[in-house]
PDB file of N, CA and C in Angstrom:
ATOM      1  N   MET A 277      28.345 -23.245 -26.874  1.00 48.00           N
ATOM      2  CA  MET A 277      28.862 -24.053 -25.413  1.00 48.00           C
ATOM      3  C   MET A 277      29.193 -22.818 -24.394  1.00 48.00           C
ATOM      4  N   SER A 278      30.150 -22.101 -24.986  1.00 53.00           N
ATOM      5  CA  SER A 278      30.599 -20.843 -24.132  1.00 53.00           C
ATOM      6  C   SER A 278      29.523 -20.042 -23.676  1.00 53.00           C
ATOM      7  N   LYS A 279      28.610 -19.796 -24.411  1.00 58.00           N
ATOM      8  CA  LYS A 279      27.372 -19.042 -23.866  1.00 58.00           C
ATOM      9  C   LYS A 279      26.805 -19.589 -22.712  1.00 58.00           C
ATOM     10  N   ASP A 280      26.621 -20.935 -22.459  1.00 58.00           N
ATOM     11  CA  ASP A 280      26.141 -21.491 -21.298  1.00 58.00           C
ATOM     12  C   ASP A 280      26.855 -21.400 -20.291  1.00 58.00           C
ATOM     13  N   VAL A 281      28.289 -21.367 -20.367  1.00 64.00           N
ATOM     14  CA  VAL A 281      29.184 -21.265 -19.299  1.00 64.00           C
ATOM     15  C   VAL A 281      29.285 -19.710 -18.758  1.00 64.00           C
ATOM     16  N   THR A 282      28.941 -18.814 -19.933  1.00 65.00           N
ATOM     17  CA  THR A 282      28.836 -17.292 -19.444  1.00 65.00           C
ATOM     18  C   THR A 282      27.787 -17.266 -18.645  1.00 65.00           C
ATOM     19  N   LEU A 283      26.538 -17.745 -18.957  1.00 72.00           N
ATOM     20  CA  LEU A 283      25.180 -17.597 -18.414  1.00 72.00           C
ATOM     21  C   LEU A 283      25.309 -18.211 -16.977  1.00 72.00           C
ATOM     22  N   ASP A 284      26.030 -19.323 -16.866  1.00 86.00           N
ATOM     23  CA  ASP A 284      26.202 -19.929 -15.493  1.00 86.00           C
ATOM     24  C   ASP A 284      27.133 -19.120 -14.448  1.00 86.00           C
ATOM     25  N   ALA A 285      28.089 -18.498 -15.052  1.00 87.00           N
ATOM     26  CA  ALA A 285      29.083 -17.614 -14.363  1.00 87.00           C
ATOM     27  C   ALA A 285      28.105 -16.339 -13.750  1.00 87.00           C
ATOM     28  N   ASP A 286      27.329 -15.920 -14.836  1.00 87.00           N
ATOM     29  CA  ASP A 286      26.558 -14.581 -14.637  1.00 87.00           C
ATOM     30  C   ASP A 286      25.719 -14.855 -13.358  1.00 87.00           C
ATOM     31  N   THR A 287      25.079 -16.071 -13.543  1.00 86.00           N
ATOM     32  CA  THR A 287      24.099 -16.586 -12.655  1.00 86.00           C
ATOM     33  C   THR A 287      24.650 -16.688 -11.219  1.00 86.00           C
ATOM     34  N   ALA A 288      25.819 -17.609 -11.275  1.00 88.00           N
ATOM     35  CA  ALA A 288      26.457 -17.513  -9.929  1.00 88.00           C
ATOM     36  C   ALA A 288      26.961 -16.272  -9.270  1.00 88.00           C
ATOM     37  N   ALA A 289      27.593 -15.251 -10.184  1.00 89.00           N
ATOM     38  CA  ALA A 289      27.834 -14.007  -9.534  1.00 89.00           C
ATOM     39  C   ALA A 289      26.543 -13.249  -9.018  1.00 89.00           C
ATOM     40  N   ARG A 290      25.485 -13.283  -9.733  1.00 87.00           N
ATOM     41  CA  ARG A 290      24.437 -12.618  -9.141  1.00 87.00           C
ATOM     42  C   ARG A 290      23.936 -13.303  -8.105  1.00 87.00           C
ATOM     43  N   HIS A 291      23.917 -14.536  -8.029  1.00 88.00           N
ATOM     44  CA  HIS A 291      23.387 -15.238  -6.589  1.00 88.00           C
ATOM     45  C   HIS A 291      24.365 -14.941  -5.591  1.00 88.00           C
ATOM     46  N   GLN A 292      25.552 -14.860  -5.808  1.00 89.00           N
ATOM     47  CA  GLN A 292      26.656 -14.546  -4.813  1.00 89.00           C
ATOM     48  C   GLN A 292      26.358 -13.041  -4.142  1.00 89.00           C
ATOM     49  N   ARG A 293      26.122 -12.217  -5.160  1.00 89.00           N
ATOM     50  CA  ARG A 293      25.989 -10.822  -4.952  1.00 89.00           C
ATOM     51  C   ARG A 293      24.607 -10.423  -4.119  1.00 89.00           C
ATOM     52  N   TYR A 294      23.503 -10.992  -4.582  1.00 87.00           N
ATOM     53  CA  TYR A 294      22.172 -10.649  -4.088  1.00 87.00           C
ATOM     54  C   TYR A 294      21.320 -11.844  -3.268  1.00 87.00           C
ATOM     55  N   GLY A 295      22.027 -12.992  -3.400  1.00 85.00           N
ATOM     56  CA  GLY A 295      21.414 -14.074  -2.532  1.00 85.00           C
ATOM     57  C   GLY A 295      20.154 -14.428  -3.035  1.00 85.00           C
ATOM     58  N   SER A 296      19.161 -15.122  -2.270  1.00 82.00           N
ATOM     59  CA  SER A 296      17.997 -15.576  -2.890  1.00 82.00           C
ATOM     60  C   SER A 296      16.768 -14.716  -2.497  1.00 82.00           C
ATOM     61  N   LEU A 297      15.670 -14.880  -3.240  1.00 79.00           N
ATOM     62  CA  LEU A 297      14.400 -14.209  -2.998  1.00 79.00           C
ATOM     63  C   LEU A 297      13.927 -14.396  -1.309  1.00 79.00           C
ATOM     64  N   PRO A 298      13.461 -13.462  -0.898  1.00 83.00           N
ATOM     65  CA  PRO A 298      12.716 -13.738   0.503  1.00 83.00           C
ATOM     66  C   PRO A 298      11.637 -14.637   0.535  1.00 83.00           C
ATOM     67  N   GLU A 299      11.404 -15.075   1.734  1.00 89.00           N
ATOM     68  CA  GLU A 299      10.269 -16.201   1.671  1.00 89.00           C
ATOM     69  C   GLU A 299       8.914 -15.486   1.407  1.00 89.00           C
ATOM     70  N   ARG A 300       8.109 -16.380   0.934  1.00 91.00           N
ATOM     71  CA  ARG A 300       6.755 -15.825   0.645  1.00 91.00           C
ATOM     72  C   ARG A 300       5.960 -15.595   1.862  1.00 91.00           C
ATOM     73  N   ILE A 301       5.183 -14.313   1.944  1.00 90.00           N
ATOM     74  CA  ILE A 301       4.381 -14.081   3.177  1.00 90.00           C
ATOM     75  C   ILE A 301       2.992 -14.578   2.960  1.00 90.00           C
ATOM     76  N   ARG A 302       2.372 -15.319   3.589  1.00 91.00           N
ATOM     77  CA  ARG A 302       1.169 -15.744   3.388  1.00 91.00           C
ATOM     78  C   ARG A 302       0.056 -14.742   3.556  1.00 91.00           C
ATOM     79  N   PHE A 303      -1.099 -14.708   2.838  1.00 90.00           N
ATOM     80  CA  PHE A 303      -2.074 -13.637   2.806  1.00 90.00           C
ATOM     81  C   PHE A 303      -2.710 -13.387   4.304  1.00 90.00           C
ATOM     82  N   GLU A 304      -2.799 -14.503   5.030  1.00 89.00           N
ATOM     83  CA  GLU A 304      -3.264 -14.322   6.294  1.00 89.00           C
ATOM     84  C   GLU A 304      -2.330 -13.711   7.207  1.00 89.00           C
ATOM     85  N   ASP A 305      -1.088 -13.663   6.935  1.00 90.00           N
ATOM     86  CA  ASP A 305      -0.244 -12.951   7.897  1.00 90.00           C
ATOM     87  C   ASP A 305      -0.102 -11.497   7.377  1.00 90.00           C
ATOM     88  N   MET A 306      -0.558 -11.152   6.308  1.00 90.00           N
ATOM     89  CA  MET A 306      -0.712  -9.675   5.989  1.00 90.00           C
ATOM     90  C   MET A 306      -1.946  -8.972   6.404  1.00 90.00           C
ATOM     91  N   THR A 307      -2.802  -9.670   6.809  1.00 88.00           N
ATOM     92  CA  THR A 307      -4.272  -8.971   7.230  1.00 88.00           C
ATOM     93  C   THR A 307      -4.441  -9.065   8.705  1.00 88.00           C
ATOM     94  N   GLU A 308      -5.303  -8.149   9.116  1.00 87.00           N
ATOM     95  CA  GLU A 308      -5.757  -8.197  10.629  1.00 87.00           C
ATOM     96  C   GLU A 308      -7.167  -7.791  10.644  1.00 87.00           C
ATOM     97  N   ASP A 309      -7.726  -8.608  11.602  1.00 86.00           N
ATOM     98  CA  ASP A 309      -9.154  -8.395  11.831  1.00 86.00           C
ATOM     99  C   ASP A 309      -9.303  -7.573  13.082  1.00 86.00           C
ATOM    100  N   VAL A 310     -10.019  -6.312  12.931  1.00 82.00           N
ATOM    101  CA  VAL A 310     -10.198  -5.564  13.984  1.00 82.00           C
ATOM    102  C   VAL A 310     -11.681  -5.206  14.008  1.00 82.00           C
ATOM    103  N   GLU A 311     -12.107  -5.294  15.486  1.00 81.00           N
ATOM    104  CA  GLU A 311     -13.564  -5.048  15.757  1.00 81.00           C
ATOM    105  C   GLU A 311     -13.890  -3.512  15.486  1.00 81.00           C
ATOM    106  N   ALA A 312     -14.792  -3.019  14.754  1.00 70.00           N
ATOM    107  CA  ALA A 312     -15.101  -1.665  14.603  1.00 70.00           C
ATOM    108  C   ALA A 312     -16.192  -1.246  15.600  1.00 70.00           C
ATOM    109  N   ALA A 313     -16.187  -0.035  16.025  1.00 67.00           N
ATOM    110  CA  ALA A 313     -17.170   0.495  17.051  1.00 67.00           C
ATOM    111  C   ALA A 313     -18.338   0.588  16.144  1.00 67.00           C
ATOM    112  N   PRO A 314     -19.608   0.286  16.813  1.00 67.00           N
ATOM    113  CA  PRO A 314     -20.682   0.566  16.161  1.00 67.00           C
ATOM    114  C   PRO A 314     -21.085   1.967  15.837  1.00 67.00           C
ATOM    115  N   GLY A 315     -21.546   2.274  14.731  1.00 61.00           N
ATOM    116  CA  GLY A 315     -22.000   3.703  14.437  1.00 61.00           C
ATOM    117  C   GLY A 315     -20.826   4.421  14.048  1.00 61.00           C
ATOM    118  N   GLY A 316     -19.749   3.991  13.837  1.00 56.00           N
ATOM    119  CA  GLY A 316     -18.434   4.570  13.441  1.00 56.00           C
ATOM    120  C   GLY A 316     -17.675   5.310  14.499  1.00 56.00           C
ATOM    121  N   GLY A 317     -18.099   5.051  15.843  1.00 58.00           N
ATOM    122  CA  GLY A 317     -17.223   5.671  17.010  1.00 58.00           C
ATOM    123  C   GLY A 317     -17.801   7.204  17.111  1.00 58.00           C
ATOM    124  N   THR A 318     -16.949   7.677  17.898  1.00 60.00           N
ATOM    125  CA  THR A 318     -17.179   9.235  18.464  1.00 60.00           C
ATOM    126  C   THR A 318     -16.963  10.253  17.329  1.00 60.00           C
ATOM    127  N   ASN A 319     -16.047   9.750  16.399  1.00 61.00           N
ATOM    128  CA  ASN A 319     -15.586  10.732  15.256  1.00 61.00           C
ATOM    129  C   ASN A 319     -16.633  10.738  14.001  1.00 61.00           C
ATOM    130  N   ALA A 320     -17.654  10.036  14.216  1.00 62.00           N
ATOM    131  CA  ALA A 320     -18.543   9.959  13.052  1.00 62.00           C
ATOM    132  C   ALA A 320     -19.902  10.624  13.237  1.00 62.00           C
ATOM    133  N   SER A 321     -19.879  11.596  14.399  1.00 66.00           N
ATOM    134  CA  SER A 321     -20.989  12.420  14.654  1.00 66.00           C
ATOM    135  C   SER A 321     -21.279  13.449  13.658  1.00 66.00           C
ATOM    136  N   TYR A 322     -22.504  13.746  13.256  1.00 67.00           N
ATOM    137  CA  TYR A 322     -23.001  14.596  12.086  1.00 67.00           C
ATOM    138  C   TYR A 322     -23.634  15.767  12.821  1.00 67.00           C
ATOM    139  N   GLY A 323     -23.139  16.969  12.516  1.00 68.00           N
ATOM    140  CA  GLY A 323     -23.929  18.217  13.085  1.00 68.00           C
ATOM    141  C   GLY A 323     -24.185  19.102  11.963  1.00 68.00           C
ATOM    142  N   PRO A 324     -25.348  19.201  11.627  1.00 69.00           N
ATOM    143  CA  PRO A 324     -25.662  20.018  10.378  1.00 69.00           C
ATOM    144  C   PRO A 324     -25.396  21.518  10.430  1.00 69.00           C
ATOM    145  N   GLU A 325     -25.177  21.989  11.620  1.00 72.00           N
ATOM    146  CA  GLU A 325     -25.170  23.461  12.059  1.00 72.00           C
ATOM    147  C   GLU A 325     -23.473  23.663  11.806  1.00 72.00           C
ATOM    148  N   GLY A 326     -22.691  22.758  12.059  1.00 67.00           N
ATOM    149  CA  GLY A 326     -21.345  23.014  11.981  1.00 67.00           C
ATOM    150  C   GLY A 326     -20.524  22.659  10.655  1.00 67.00           C
ATOM    151  N   ASN A 327     -21.240  21.719   9.895  1.00 66.00           N
ATOM    152  CA  ASN A 327     -20.771  21.164   8.687  1.00 66.00           C
ATOM    153  C   ASN A 327     -20.555  21.988   7.506  1.00 66.00           C
ATOM    154  N   TRP A 328     -21.086  23.252   7.590  1.00 65.00           N
ATOM    155  CA  TRP A 328     -21.226  24.068   6.509  1.00 65.00           C
ATOM    156  C   TRP A 328     -19.545  24.737   6.416  1.00 65.00           C
ATOM    157  N   LYS A 329     -18.855  24.536   7.477  1.00 66.00           N
ATOM    158  CA  LYS A 329     -17.535  25.069   7.773  1.00 66.00           C
ATOM    159  C   LYS A 329     -16.544  24.231   6.736  1.00 66.00           C
ATOM    160  N   TYR A 330     -16.930  23.088   6.726  1.00 64.00           N
ATOM    161  CA  TYR A 330     -15.845  22.170   5.939  1.00 64.00           C
ATOM    162  C   TYR A 330     -16.449  21.828   4.631  1.00 64.00           C
ATOM    163  N   TYR A 331     -17.417  22.472   4.183  1.00 64.00           N
ATOM    164  CA  TYR A 331     -17.935  22.355   2.903  1.00 64.00           C
ATOM    165  C   TYR A 331     -17.066  23.176   1.753  1.00 64.00           C
ATOM    166  N   SER A 332     -16.758  22.598   0.803  1.00 68.00           N
ATOM    167  CA  SER A 332     -15.801  23.195  -0.149  1.00 68.00           C
ATOM    168  C   SER A 332     -16.512  23.223  -1.681  1.00 68.00           C
ATOM    169  N   CYS A 333     -16.659  24.297  -2.177  1.00 76.00           N
ATOM    170  CA  CYS A 333     -17.272  24.358  -3.556  1.00 76.00           C
ATOM    171  C   CYS A 333     -16.332  25.353  -4.333  1.00 76.00           C
ATOM    172  N   LEU A 334     -16.043  24.892  -5.490  1.00 76.00           N
ATOM    173  CA  LEU A 334     -15.047  25.717  -6.427  1.00 76.00           C
ATOM    174  C   LEU A 334     -15.738  27.122  -6.650  1.00 76.00           C
ATOM    175  N   ALA A 335     -16.948  27.021  -7.071  1.00 78.00           N
ATOM    176  CA  ALA A 335     -17.678  28.137  -7.510  1.00 78.00           C
ATOM    177  C   ALA A 335     -18.017  29.112  -6.416  1.00 78.00           C
ATOM    178  N   LEU A 336     -18.048  28.726  -5.139  1.00 73.00           N
ATOM    179  CA  LEU A 336     -18.086  29.757  -4.041  1.00 73.00           C
ATOM    180  C   LEU A 336     -16.703  30.187  -3.682  1.00 73.00           C
ATOM    181  N   ASP A 337     -15.676  29.376  -3.828  1.00 74.00           N
ATOM    182  CA  ASP A 337     -14.235  30.039  -3.528  1.00 74.00           C
ATOM    183  C   ASP A 337     -13.838  30.910  -4.590  1.00 74.00           C
ATOM    184  N   LEU A 338     -14.425  30.912  -5.931  1.00 80.00           N
ATOM    185  CA  LEU A 338     -14.077  31.779  -6.873  1.00 80.00           C
ATOM    186  C   LEU A 338     -15.094  33.045  -6.813  1.00 80.00           C
ATOM    187  N   GLY A 339     -15.868  33.001  -6.048  1.00 77.00           N
ATOM    188  CA  GLY A 339     -16.920  34.213  -5.975  1.00 77.00           C
ATOM    189  C   GLY A 339     -17.876  34.218  -6.939  1.00 77.00           C
ATOM    190  N   LEU A 340     -18.321  32.961  -7.497  1.00 73.00           N
ATOM    191  CA  LEU A 340     -19.231  33.130  -8.763  1.00 73.00           C
ATOM    192  C   LEU A 340     -20.673  32.908  -8.144  1.00 73.00           C
TER     193      LEU A 340
END
């Protein structure tokens, strides 16, 4: 019987200190629909002459 009283006292102390859990957030409130630019926008351009600058190869970096 004293164990139930102890658990109730602990629960009451915990609730007093931390309060209750926050309200649940719906999934619809966490997501946002945004229209994307067709073709990826201006940043998605491909230039084969300039892309070699951004290519990374471990063998080339080590001089193999």
